[in-house]
Amino acid sequence: MCRDRGHDEFYYGDPERMTGDPVPAPFIDTPRMTIVRRVVVAELLRQAFASLPLEATQVSGAPSTHGRFGSVKQWLGLDESGAKPNGEAVRKWLRGSREVLRVVERFIKYTGLSPTDSDAMRKWLQNRLADEIDRIANDPIYNQALLSERLANAGLLPMFGFPTKVRTLYFDPPHADGPPKAVADRALDLAVSMFSPGNAVIKDGWSYLADGFVALDPLAPESRPKRLGNPLGRPVEIERCKCGYASHASTGGGACPVCGDRTTRSSLYQPSGFRATMRDDHVRRNAGSGTGAADLAWTDLGRRTNMVDAVKVWQLEQAQLIVVNDNRGREFEFVDDHFGSVGVHSGGDGVRSPRRGVIGDIRTTDAVMLMLDKVRLQGGVVNTHPEECPAGRSAMQSFAEALKLGCQAELDVQPQELSGGIQSRATLNGMRTAAVYLADTLENGAGYAVELAQGPILRRALSVIADRLSSQWQADDHRACDSSCADCLRSWDNRFVHGLLDWRLALDVADLALGRRLNLDRWLGLAAESAAHFVRVYGHILEEDNHQVEILDAGALTAVVAGRRAVLLGHPLWSRKHRLNRLQLDTVRALERRGLTVFMSDVRESRRTPDMIFSLLAPAAAGGHPGMQSPVVLPPAAEAEGIDLDPDWADLEGIVDERIRPLVVHLAQRDVPMPEAGLEVGDMAWPVDLGWPDARVAVVLEADSDRDFWCSQNNWRIVRAHRVNGDDSALAHEVEEVLR
């Protein structure tokens, strides 16, 4: 039986691979400092707490599988006994015990870590471990009561067994005797949606209407259950932006680092439990709110870990995924009910609750971040600005889902073991793009993301998409799928983004990631058919408005013309305004010479939303469509634009900063080797605009004292692009002379 899972669908679509493929080799990551340190910390804390009096670590309830280290309150000295903080005693033990060195040397053997690594770990354990435990104990992101459980969730200890972020929905009538009764439970990232106030949960013939929050104290004895005083827990301040930016390390009121808009600040609560105060046998339609897909918390990427073809790779250890339910943008207003129970204020009486916020989940795990760089598009990345390239975000989201399929095949894992998505990013030249992330679903990480960051498996996964999945999705039996379906990209797990998914866009980005050119025929081959369909549907309306309608074969591109307006159907990943490629420029100029006002669109838009094309051709008849764009305004033709370039030089011209494009054209006509755009030099990976690494020559637009000093010390020669007063021919001659 094939389940509705991407893993099963992939192999049932290619059954020979189920028995014919070699089994992926297991990988043991022994030299990874983070993993070794977790085991060492567990052993040292075991010895440190064993040296304390027995009562210092005694707690009620079931013991933790991660270690008998007492409660968080006992570590901080906040428990009811009034005893001294365990943290002080453990800190003293770590600084003075000879066991620290002995344990480090014993555990580090045969791991591949160096003596320098061993010494650094010993110093960290003696001087910083206790401080790190203090930080985690006081961090509102973590709400586990037992210290060892909290440290495991924070990645400081190994995670034994499965994470315990399961949350329970309780039936808790207002005047009932005894503790609330459990109805159902779910992992927190699902519970904040399924048990959200206003949603109904069906169990044993009863319909339970969720309307608030309640939980039992995990440290109370099972024989004497006790309500938790604050089931919402402490809030975590987060900030978000409509472009997709999200971060929990909020300073509040800042500007989005991607789009520049002002961010929205919220208090996020991770409830310890949910409640329903009424039940009946009626079937209800859920009126509560839900969540979207998880967002990777923002982090400054720094220096990349790897480069796989045209993809920059960053390994992100202990990254954080954020799931938010913001009550459809209104936030929740929380009201304290009877002891240990919190309700949600409806707001109908005009009274504003003093406690407002959102509910959600923050999960710590390992992730890998992927960003396309210097691909064969204008600007070198996939543009995701909604006005410049409307299909850009859909393309990156589709690629993320396809990449999960490829990675699941190469790692031979279940789809639930990897989660993924996209994160908006801004490039150095101000373009908006999106990075793709893949994260281990398991708390603390399972090693898959780290393995992907090494490169070989990621490269094979990209090839799976571009070659194997491409042949399946372009086959005749998949022809009826116009964008996405259950046989290609759609599944239950990605239901939140079904409207964005498109298998053709996923294949386009996979080709770019492998350093290939776009397969233009994948879209442009559909242009004539799409234009003809548009004319059949809208042609008579345009003709009634005295517009003569025709389909114009404009060389490699197709245009729909009505009166003096023309809509050019290009590739969905081409920019529409400021970064037109040579084919677009030449075609627009040819149409303008015929007296036409030209608008840019694409084949995908003509198939999905033909009313957008109609609004461009007849704005008055369309009533001023809100998505209407301005016509293409071309800059004055430069002397170099009429020159035919070799395809590789033409690709390079599209990637580089527009200020040195004329230089690239002049260099293409001289006997010089092709440079690398955005080459990174030195230990700090300083970028240069154009670079010839074999000749150690670089062309730069902006000065950078650190980079330039490194270049001077390492025999690199720098040519400054502003030196020759805008004379690109003279600048090209100078570069040619330096290269000789």
XYZ file of C-alpha atoms in Angstrom:
740
model
C 0.000 0.000 0.000
C 1.368 3.447 -0.958
C 0.665 6.147 1.619
C 0.074 9.793 0.753
C 3.688 10.626 1.490
C 6.321 12.100 -0.788
C 8.723 9.222 0.017
C 6.250 6.516 -1.056
C 5.015 8.437 -4.090
C 8.584 8.932 -5.291
C 9.448 5.228 -5.201
C 6.102 4.004 -6.550
C 6.641 6.370 -9.482
C 9.955 4.565 -10.132
C 9.458 1.037 -8.687
C 12.781 -0.322 -9.975
C 14.573 1.865 -7.447
C 12.829 0.195 -4.488
C 14.836 -3.002 -4.932
C 17.496 -2.031 -7.477
C 19.077 1.010 -5.827
C 22.109 0.587 -3.567
C 21.351 1.239 0.094
C 22.647 4.690 1.140
C 25.725 4.315 3.316
C 25.194 5.304 6.961
C 27.256 8.209 8.200
C 28.785 8.607 11.667
C 29.754 12.174 12.433
C 32.455 11.545 15.050
C 34.603 14.653 14.383
C 31.713 17.030 14.988
C 32.552 19.112 18.043
C 28.923 19.802 18.948
C 28.045 16.108 19.304
C 31.169 15.205 21.293
C 30.598 18.169 23.590
C 27.029 17.073 24.368
C 28.234 13.662 25.544
C 31.043 15.179 27.598
C 28.636 17.670 29.215
C 26.247 14.850 30.124
C 29.000 12.881 31.873
C 30.430 15.882 33.729
C 27.011 17.040 34.934
C 26.271 13.483 36.103
C 29.416 13.534 38.227
C 28.864 17.110 39.415
C 25.291 16.465 40.598
C 26.327 13.144 42.167
C 28.606 15.169 44.439
C 25.642 17.190 45.777
C 23.340 16.130 48.635
C 20.554 13.812 47.483
C 17.799 16.300 48.344
C 19.357 18.890 45.997
C 18.122 16.970 42.941
C 14.946 15.345 44.286
C 11.795 16.219 42.355
C 8.304 14.772 42.229
C 6.980 13.013 39.164
C 8.657 10.698 36.693
C 12.452 11.044 36.365
C 13.935 12.435 33.185
C 15.745 10.109 30.774
C 18.291 12.871 30.171
C 19.718 12.855 33.700
C 18.862 13.424 37.360
C 19.842 17.077 37.530
C 16.874 18.413 39.484
C 14.562 21.185 38.364
C 15.278 24.507 36.722
C 14.134 26.262 39.891
C 16.622 24.246 41.966
C 19.434 25.289 39.619
C 18.466 28.951 40.034
C 17.699 28.685 43.756
C 14.020 29.576 43.285
C 12.357 26.416 44.613
C 10.192 26.418 47.731
C 12.828 24.717 49.924
C 14.981 27.844 50.035
C 18.145 25.824 49.399
C 21.193 27.345 47.765
C 21.209 27.300 43.964
C 22.592 24.095 42.497
C 24.231 26.260 39.866
C 26.739 27.689 42.337
C 27.895 24.257 43.498
C 28.172 22.850 39.973
C 30.096 25.921 38.786
C 32.592 25.459 41.626
C 32.942 21.740 40.875
C 33.604 22.330 37.151
C 36.351 24.858 37.873
C 38.153 22.743 40.450
C 37.690 19.092 39.513
C 40.403 17.099 37.738
C 37.642 15.000 36.211
C 37.052 17.663 33.561
C 40.380 17.020 31.820
C 40.159 13.247 32.289
C 36.648 13.005 30.816
C 37.520 15.226 27.849
C 40.633 13.188 26.995
C 38.747 9.908 27.351
C 35.753 10.897 25.220
C 37.719 12.684 22.507
C 39.852 9.661 21.607
C 39.213 8.144 18.164
C 36.896 11.004 17.175
C 39.327 12.786 14.876
C 39.373 15.946 16.985
C 42.787 17.518 17.569
C 44.596 18.331 20.849
C 43.780 21.986 20.141
C 40.076 21.057 20.030
C 40.501 19.160 23.306
C 42.089 22.157 25.037
C 39.402 24.521 23.727
C 36.662 22.187 24.971
C 38.246 21.912 28.435
C 38.436 25.703 28.782
C 34.848 26.085 27.630
C 33.627 23.479 30.136
C 35.443 25.057 33.066
C 34.719 28.692 32.309
C 31.552 28.913 30.218
C 29.386 25.808 30.680
C 27.709 27.057 33.865
C 27.015 30.432 32.237
C 25.416 28.682 29.273
C 23.182 26.670 31.604
C 22.180 29.916 33.353
C 21.240 31.420 29.987
C 19.096 28.439 29.005
C 17.463 28.287 32.449
C 16.382 31.927 32.102
C 15.460 31.796 28.394
C 11.659 32.005 27.883
C 11.968 29.988 24.666
C 12.305 26.859 26.814
C 9.561 25.973 29.287
C 10.572 22.487 30.505
C 10.518 22.207 34.289
C 13.300 19.621 34.641
C 16.781 20.990 34.033
C 18.092 18.002 32.058
C 15.063 18.015 29.778
C 15.459 21.727 29.120
C 19.171 21.383 28.372
C 18.455 18.538 25.930
C 15.873 20.625 24.103
C 18.389 23.474 23.911
C 21.022 21.193 22.388
C 23.415 21.174 25.340
C 22.736 17.512 26.201
C 22.065 14.516 23.955
C 18.391 13.937 23.176
C 17.486 10.478 24.499
C 14.202 9.198 23.135
C 11.821 11.549 21.379
C 11.222 15.190 22.325
C 8.466 15.871 24.822
C 6.783 18.845 23.200
C 3.453 17.061 23.111
C 0.555 19.191 24.367
C -2.768 17.969 25.717
C -6.289 19.294 25.217
C -8.160 18.998 28.532
C -11.889 19.015 29.256
C -12.184 21.551 32.057
C -15.769 22.625 32.894
C -15.886 25.728 35.130
C -17.463 24.061 38.195
C -16.153 20.511 37.871
C -14.603 18.738 40.821
C -11.070 17.455 40.440
C -8.408 18.067 37.824
C -9.163 18.517 34.109
C -9.446 15.343 32.033
C -7.278 14.696 28.975
C -9.101 14.530 25.625
C -6.399 14.460 22.944
C -2.769 15.430 22.439
C -0.598 16.665 19.605
C 2.914 18.013 19.104
C 3.020 21.718 19.959
C 3.518 22.887 16.360
C 0.243 21.128 15.459
C -1.548 21.830 18.742
C -1.353 25.627 18.344
C -3.505 25.164 15.248
C -5.750 22.170 16.023
C -6.489 23.179 19.637
C -6.640 26.904 18.924
C -9.593 28.700 20.613
C -12.658 28.343 18.415
C -11.719 24.971 16.918
C -13.642 21.787 17.698
C -12.062 18.404 18.442
C -14.137 15.239 18.001
C -13.501 12.391 20.459
C -15.726 9.403 21.342
C -18.843 11.020 19.892
C -18.354 14.316 21.712
C -17.450 17.642 20.149
C -15.081 19.573 22.426
C -14.862 23.317 21.715
C -11.385 24.652 22.520
C -11.571 28.047 24.239
C -8.438 28.565 26.330
C -5.454 27.087 28.097
C -4.856 24.866 31.138
C -2.151 22.370 32.106
C -1.053 20.085 34.899
C 2.208 20.585 36.757
C 4.677 17.943 35.415
C 6.502 17.858 38.767
C 3.381 17.051 40.807
C 2.846 13.404 41.853
C 0.445 11.460 39.629
C -1.627 10.607 42.690
C -2.100 14.302 43.491
C -2.351 16.200 40.164
C -1.897 19.926 40.421
C -2.777 22.699 37.994
C 0.081 24.678 36.523
C -0.104 28.275 37.720
C 0.611 29.838 34.311
C -0.265 27.520 31.397
C 0.825 30.100 28.829
C 4.382 30.296 30.112
C 6.682 33.259 29.695
C 6.425 35.219 26.434
C 9.126 35.377 23.796
C 9.350 38.642 21.882
C 9.355 38.082 18.123
C 9.194 40.377 15.119
C 7.856 39.606 11.660
C 7.383 41.253 8.299
C 4.923 40.594 5.499
C 7.836 39.629 3.195
C 8.428 36.499 5.332
C 11.112 37.734 7.726
C 10.790 36.341 11.258
C 13.075 36.510 14.276
C 12.753 35.812 17.989
C 15.760 37.957 18.936
C 13.722 41.126 18.721
C 14.777 44.595 19.627
C 11.396 45.854 18.449
C 10.379 48.597 16.100
C 13.161 47.910 13.631
C 13.281 47.854 9.864
C 13.094 44.558 7.992
C 16.588 43.584 6.753
C 15.042 42.263 3.516
C 12.481 44.785 2.278
C 13.067 47.756 4.612
C 9.456 47.912 5.841
C 8.731 48.304 9.536
C 8.432 45.010 11.358
C 5.583 43.968 13.643
C 6.448 42.985 17.199
C 4.454 40.357 19.110
C 4.654 38.387 22.358
C 4.688 34.676 21.513
C 3.444 32.172 24.088
C 4.131 28.424 23.941
C 1.177 26.976 25.903
C 1.747 24.033 28.216
C -1.796 22.796 27.564
C -5.177 23.656 26.049
C -8.691 23.476 27.408
C -12.300 23.002 26.357
C -14.926 24.085 28.918
C -17.934 22.698 27.031
C -18.825 19.676 24.945
C -21.909 18.425 23.133
C -22.826 16.110 20.282
C -23.167 18.817 17.622
C -20.918 18.860 14.587
C -19.315 22.292 14.343
C -17.384 24.063 11.700
C -14.059 25.282 13.061
C -14.147 29.007 13.714
C -10.683 29.250 15.193
C -7.493 30.266 13.462
C -4.617 28.114 12.293
C -0.952 28.404 11.474
C 1.007 28.555 8.288
C 4.244 26.795 7.521
C 7.175 27.105 9.906
C 9.620 29.983 9.376
C 13.332 29.694 9.979
C 14.407 32.327 12.499
C 16.596 34.991 10.951
C 20.336 34.636 11.383
C 23.309 36.516 9.957
C 24.854 33.949 7.643
C 28.497 34.992 7.752
C 30.966 32.965 5.734
C 29.495 30.105 3.749
C 30.232 26.462 4.589
C 30.399 25.172 1.032
C 29.700 25.915 -2.627
C 27.856 23.288 -4.676
C 27.739 24.264 -8.350
C 25.798 27.571 -8.331
C 24.531 27.195 -4.746
C 26.067 28.773 -1.656
C 25.648 26.521 1.379
C 25.560 27.451 5.053
C 25.448 24.855 7.831
C 23.311 26.215 10.677
C 23.740 24.305 13.916
C 21.058 24.890 16.533
C 18.877 26.975 14.243
C 15.312 27.707 15.293
C 12.018 27.132 13.480
C 9.102 29.379 14.446
C 5.431 28.435 14.019
C 2.953 31.243 14.736
C -0.828 31.383 15.153
C -1.669 35.095 15.273
C -5.487 34.746 15.244
C -5.671 35.889 11.613
C -3.569 38.943 12.335
C -5.682 40.124 15.300
C -3.622 38.449 18.041
C -5.266 36.829 21.078
C -6.446 38.659 24.185
C -5.852 36.456 27.231
C -8.020 36.562 30.367
C -7.257 34.761 33.646
C -10.220 32.587 34.668
C -10.340 30.290 37.680
C -6.982 29.274 39.150
C -4.560 27.902 36.590
C -6.876 28.472 33.643
C -6.617 31.142 30.932
C -9.414 32.060 28.554
C -9.510 34.160 25.396
C -11.350 37.468 25.351
C -13.690 37.910 22.377
C -13.341 41.686 22.367
C -17.047 42.257 21.797
C -17.540 44.480 24.851
C -14.857 46.962 23.802
C -12.683 46.151 26.821
C -9.057 45.543 25.886
C -7.283 42.751 27.729
C -4.000 43.752 29.353
C -2.291 40.584 28.019
C -2.147 40.168 24.258
C -0.045 38.007 21.995
C 0.211 35.073 19.628
C 0.644 31.371 20.303
C 3.184 29.175 18.619
C 6.198 26.929 18.844
C 9.945 27.591 18.685
C 11.945 24.468 17.910
C 15.738 24.146 18.009
C 17.332 21.899 15.404
C 20.037 21.751 12.738
C 19.427 23.275 9.325
C 21.163 23.933 6.038
C 20.647 27.189 4.123
C 20.997 27.289 0.335
C 21.196 30.438 -1.777
C 21.600 30.528 -5.533
C 24.475 32.715 -6.645
C 25.755 33.793 -10.061
C 23.113 31.789 -11.882
C 22.367 32.499 -15.538
C 19.800 35.213 -14.930
C 20.047 38.982 -14.911
C 21.394 39.885 -11.471
C 22.702 36.365 -10.846
C 19.834 35.295 -8.542
C 16.141 34.477 -8.769
C 14.394 37.797 -8.199
C 11.466 37.485 -5.771
C 10.279 41.099 -5.749
C 6.518 40.810 -6.492
C 6.549 43.646 -9.033
C 9.836 42.798 -10.725
C 9.315 39.024 -10.978
C 5.901 37.831 -9.699
C 6.777 34.150 -10.198
C 10.042 34.349 -8.252
C 8.687 33.387 -4.837
C 6.642 30.535 -6.312
C 9.757 29.293 -8.098
C 11.844 29.152 -4.922
C 9.034 27.541 -2.897
C 8.519 24.931 -5.632
C 12.253 24.257 -5.722
C 12.288 23.824 -1.928
C 9.581 21.150 -2.140
C 11.301 19.400 -5.047
C 14.610 19.486 -3.164
C 12.975 17.731 -0.226
C 11.955 14.928 -2.602
C 15.471 14.657 -3.987
C 17.086 14.675 -0.539
C 14.639 12.107 0.815
C 15.571 9.819 -2.056
C 19.321 10.261 -1.584
C 19.219 10.021 2.226
C 16.501 7.331 2.143
C 14.484 9.024 4.900
C 10.800 9.531 5.529
C 9.367 12.913 4.499
C 8.517 13.772 8.115
C 12.232 13.695 8.976
C 13.020 16.810 6.931
C 11.154 20.091 6.912
C 11.889 22.935 4.568
C 10.859 26.272 3.177
C 12.207 29.588 1.956
C 13.473 32.713 3.662
C 13.530 36.134 2.023
C 16.990 37.599 1.612
C 18.534 40.708 0.070
C 21.676 40.544 -2.063
C 24.610 42.948 -1.850
C 23.333 44.862 -4.895
C 19.891 45.327 -3.336
C 17.952 42.617 -5.175
C 15.364 40.655 -3.248
C 15.663 36.892 -3.503
C 14.925 33.860 -1.334
C 17.126 31.231 0.251
C 15.956 27.651 0.647
C 16.378 25.901 3.976
C 16.096 22.259 4.957
C 15.937 21.386 8.653
C 15.908 18.192 10.675
C 12.441 17.648 12.094
C 13.881 16.034 15.225
C 14.684 18.400 18.073
C 18.440 18.984 18.341
C 18.956 17.675 14.819
C 19.329 14.187 13.378
C 22.415 14.823 11.253
C 20.705 15.015 7.857
C 21.026 18.777 7.431
C 24.692 18.682 8.435
C 25.358 15.887 5.947
C 23.639 17.823 3.160
C 25.885 20.810 3.845
C 28.962 18.738 2.983
C 28.018 18.755 -0.701
C 28.004 15.328 -2.425
C 24.490 14.287 -1.379
C 23.147 17.750 -2.163
C 24.666 17.634 -5.668
C 23.093 14.215 -6.283
C 19.745 15.488 -5.003
C 19.882 18.398 -7.474
C 20.599 15.939 -10.272
C 17.610 13.834 -9.207
C 15.354 16.868 -9.713
C 16.883 18.135 -12.942
C 17.145 14.748 -14.632
C 15.024 11.982 -13.106
C 12.066 13.993 -11.808
C 12.186 16.160 -14.900
C 11.577 13.161 -17.162
C 8.688 11.998 -14.966
C 6.965 15.373 -14.735
C 7.336 16.128 -18.450
C 6.007 12.705 -19.492
C 2.730 12.364 -21.395
C 0.890 10.850 -18.417
C 1.610 14.046 -16.416
C 0.565 16.430 -19.182
C -2.756 17.268 -17.508
C -0.950 18.857 -14.524
C -0.699 22.562 -15.300
C 1.070 23.642 -12.097
C 1.189 21.022 -9.324
C -0.673 17.938 -8.198
C -0.352 14.958 -5.867
C 1.789 13.190 -8.489
C 4.518 15.845 -8.418
C 4.827 18.483 -5.679
C 1.669 18.505 -3.579
C 1.288 16.584 -0.326
C -0.458 16.985 3.002
C 2.746 18.280 4.573
C 2.954 21.297 2.226
C -0.779 22.095 2.108
C -0.105 25.682 3.210
C 1.752 26.496 -0.025
C -0.207 24.512 -2.630
C -1.163 27.712 -4.417
C 2.500 28.596 -4.996
C 3.760 25.274 -6.327
C 4.632 24.784 -9.986
C 6.685 21.855 -11.238
C 8.052 23.731 -14.264
C 9.434 26.472 -12.012
C 10.985 23.846 -9.730
C 12.829 22.324 -12.693
C 13.936 25.781 -13.851
C 15.552 26.569 -10.502
C 17.146 23.116 -10.325
C 18.782 23.736 -13.716
C 20.064 27.112 -12.529
C 21.377 25.582 -9.286
C 23.453 23.115 -11.314
C 24.961 25.984 -13.286
C 22.915 25.291 -16.412
C 21.039 27.715 -18.627
C 17.266 27.945 -18.470
C 15.418 25.544 -20.735
C 13.484 28.319 -22.473
C 11.349 25.910 -24.454
C 9.787 24.627 -21.211
C 7.784 27.879 -21.090
C 8.236 29.669 -24.392
C 7.084 26.530 -26.201
C 3.672 27.125 -24.609
C 3.503 30.816 -25.528
C 1.717 30.530 -28.879
C -0.913 28.160 -27.466
C -1.448 30.404 -24.427
C -1.767 33.514 -26.601
C -4.270 31.780 -28.898
C -6.369 30.695 -25.904
C -6.330 34.260 -24.551
C -7.528 35.658 -27.882
C -10.351 33.086 -28.041
C -11.594 34.122 -24.599
C -10.937 37.877 -24.569
C -10.581 38.776 -28.237
C -14.231 39.652 -28.878
C -14.303 41.909 -25.791
C -11.236 43.793 -26.992
C -12.626 44.102 -30.533
C -15.895 45.503 -29.192
C -13.752 48.240 -27.651
C -12.378 49.017 -31.151
C -9.064 47.236 -30.554
C -7.665 45.147 -33.375
C -6.323 41.979 -31.768
C -3.477 39.901 -33.160
C -0.806 37.463 -32.059
C 2.603 38.690 -33.117
C 5.585 36.415 -33.618
C 8.345 38.660 -32.262
C 11.329 36.451 -33.035
C 11.917 34.045 -30.153
C 9.075 35.613 -28.156
C 5.319 35.933 -28.630
C 3.327 39.123 -28.128
C -0.415 39.740 -27.861
C -1.322 43.069 -29.506
C -4.529 45.086 -29.105
C -4.545 48.489 -30.774
C -1.270 50.212 -29.951
C -0.530 48.098 -26.875
C 1.515 44.905 -26.848
C 2.041 42.401 -24.024
C 5.237 40.386 -24.425
C 5.087 36.816 -23.057
C 8.520 36.031 -21.643
C 9.932 33.482 -19.232
C 8.452 33.600 -15.683
C 11.906 34.082 -14.123
C 12.836 37.062 -16.265
C 12.717 40.470 -14.642
C 10.124 42.901 -15.977
C 11.477 46.368 -15.257
C 15.061 47.136 -14.362
C 17.054 44.047 -15.343
C 15.933 43.037 -18.810
C 18.141 40.604 -20.708
C 19.360 41.138 -24.249
C 16.548 39.138 -25.836
C 13.968 41.238 -23.977
C 15.712 44.506 -24.863
C 16.007 43.660 -28.557
C 12.384 42.501 -28.783
C 10.998 45.529 -26.934
C 12.944 47.892 -29.196
C 11.666 46.092 -32.287
C 8.064 46.434 -31.079
C 8.554 50.081 -30.155
C 9.827 50.797 -33.657
C 6.395 49.609 -34.841
C 4.792 52.290 -32.672
C 3.645 49.914 -29.917
C 3.650 50.536 -26.167
C 5.117 47.376 -24.653
C 4.276 45.681 -21.353
C 6.163 42.689 -19.947
C 4.342 39.576 -18.796
C 5.119 35.869 -18.943
C 3.647 32.614 -20.171
C 2.749 31.415 -16.683
C 0.729 34.555 -15.947
C -1.114 34.260 -19.263
C -2.156 30.706 -18.347
C -3.013 31.267 -14.676
C -4.414 34.808 -14.600
C -5.257 35.917 -18.155
C -7.283 38.805 -16.725
C -3.935 40.459 -15.903
C -3.061 40.414 -19.609
C -6.508 41.802 -20.433
C -6.038 44.667 -17.976
C -2.765 45.637 -19.660
C -4.284 45.631 -23.134
C -7.530 47.407 -22.213
C -7.138 49.194 -18.849
C -10.384 51.133 -19.259
C -12.446 47.990 -19.918
C -10.731 46.225 -17.008
C -11.638 49.057 -14.656
C -8.035 49.777 -13.653
C -6.926 46.356 -12.434
C -5.088 46.683 -9.085
C -2.189 44.658 -10.446
C -1.736 46.854 -13.506
C 1.853 47.739 -14.266
C 3.524 50.509 -16.212
C 4.935 49.957 -19.696
C 8.563 49.063 -20.227
C 10.790 52.152 -20.225
C 14.120 51.402 -21.826
C 17.276 53.378 -21.085
C 19.010 55.059 -24.019
C 20.711 52.428 -26.139
C 24.379 52.154 -25.236
C 27.018 51.709 -27.905
C 27.800 48.211 -26.647
C 24.198 46.933 -26.645
C 24.116 46.298 -30.372
C 27.061 43.899 -30.207
C 26.442 40.167 -30.408
C 28.129 38.323 -27.563
C 29.180 34.738 -27.064
C 26.497 33.051 -24.862
C 28.882 32.650 -21.916
C 29.896 36.330 -22.056
C 26.225 37.278 -22.402
C 25.461 35.292 -19.234
C 28.317 37.042 -17.452
C 27.004 40.438 -18.557
C 23.657 39.647 -16.962
C 25.174 38.604 -13.640
C 27.492 41.535 -12.925
C 26.646 44.935 -11.473
C 25.054 47.109 -14.140
C 27.818 49.694 -13.700
C 30.404 47.350 -15.231
C 28.273 45.695 -17.893
C 29.793 47.901 -20.631
C 33.242 46.809 -19.437
C 32.240 43.154 -19.824
C 31.068 43.814 -23.391
C 34.390 45.469 -24.257
C 36.369 42.643 -22.627
C 34.375 40.082 -24.635
C 35.765 41.600 -27.830
C 39.371 41.362 -26.667
C 41.688 38.429 -26.346
C 41.264 37.985 -22.576
C 40.096 34.952 -20.599
C 36.627 35.064 -19.101
C 36.607 36.329 -15.508
C 34.523 35.071 -12.592
C 31.773 37.371 -11.350
C 31.608 37.886 -7.591
C 34.794 35.911 -6.958
C 35.617 35.616 -3.244
C 39.235 36.087 -2.165
C 41.121 35.678 1.097
C 40.301 33.936 4.359
C 37.368 36.294 4.915
C 35.920 35.570 1.457
C 35.922 39.205 0.330
C 33.977 39.578 -2.929
C 35.416 41.269 -6.021
C 33.246 42.286 -8.965
C 35.360 40.516 -11.603
C 38.264 38.183 -10.882
C 40.875 36.133 -12.703
C 42.171 33.808 -9.929
C 44.945 32.224 -12.029
C 46.365 35.655 -12.934
C 45.508 37.126 -9.496
C 43.752 40.127 -11.035
C 40.529 41.710 -9.807
C 38.253 44.530 -10.944
C 36.400 46.277 -8.115
C 33.837 49.052 -7.935
C 34.128 49.900 -4.245
C 37.195 50.170 -2.040
C 37.604 47.848 0.952
C 40.693 48.507 3.051
C 40.888 45.011 4.573
C 40.398 43.257 1.235
C 42.785 45.560 -0.588
C 45.481 45.080 2.068
C 45.134 41.308 1.795
C 45.415 41.541 -1.996
C 48.577 43.644 -1.777
C 50.148 41.111 0.590
C 49.231 38.153 -1.643
C 50.314 39.471 -5.038
C 46.830 40.321 -6.293
C 46.548 43.319 -8.626
C 43.400 45.438 -8.338
C 41.936 47.531 -11.152
C 39.461 50.108 -9.897
C 36.499 50.471 -12.220
C 36.099 54.208 -11.498
C 39.659 55.140 -12.462
C 39.180 55.885 -16.166
C 36.431 58.516 -15.947
C 33.732 56.307 -17.408
C 35.732 55.390 -20.542
C 34.961 51.660 -20.651
C 37.174 51.032 -23.686
C 40.170 52.520 -21.873
C 39.315 50.541 -18.748
C 39.130 47.328 -20.780
C 42.536 48.146 -22.270
C 43.988 48.627 -18.778
C 42.604 45.248 -17.640
C 44.038 43.601 -20.764
C 47.464 45.072 -20.052
C 47.416 43.914 -16.421
C 46.468 40.389 -17.494
C 49.428 40.078 -19.883
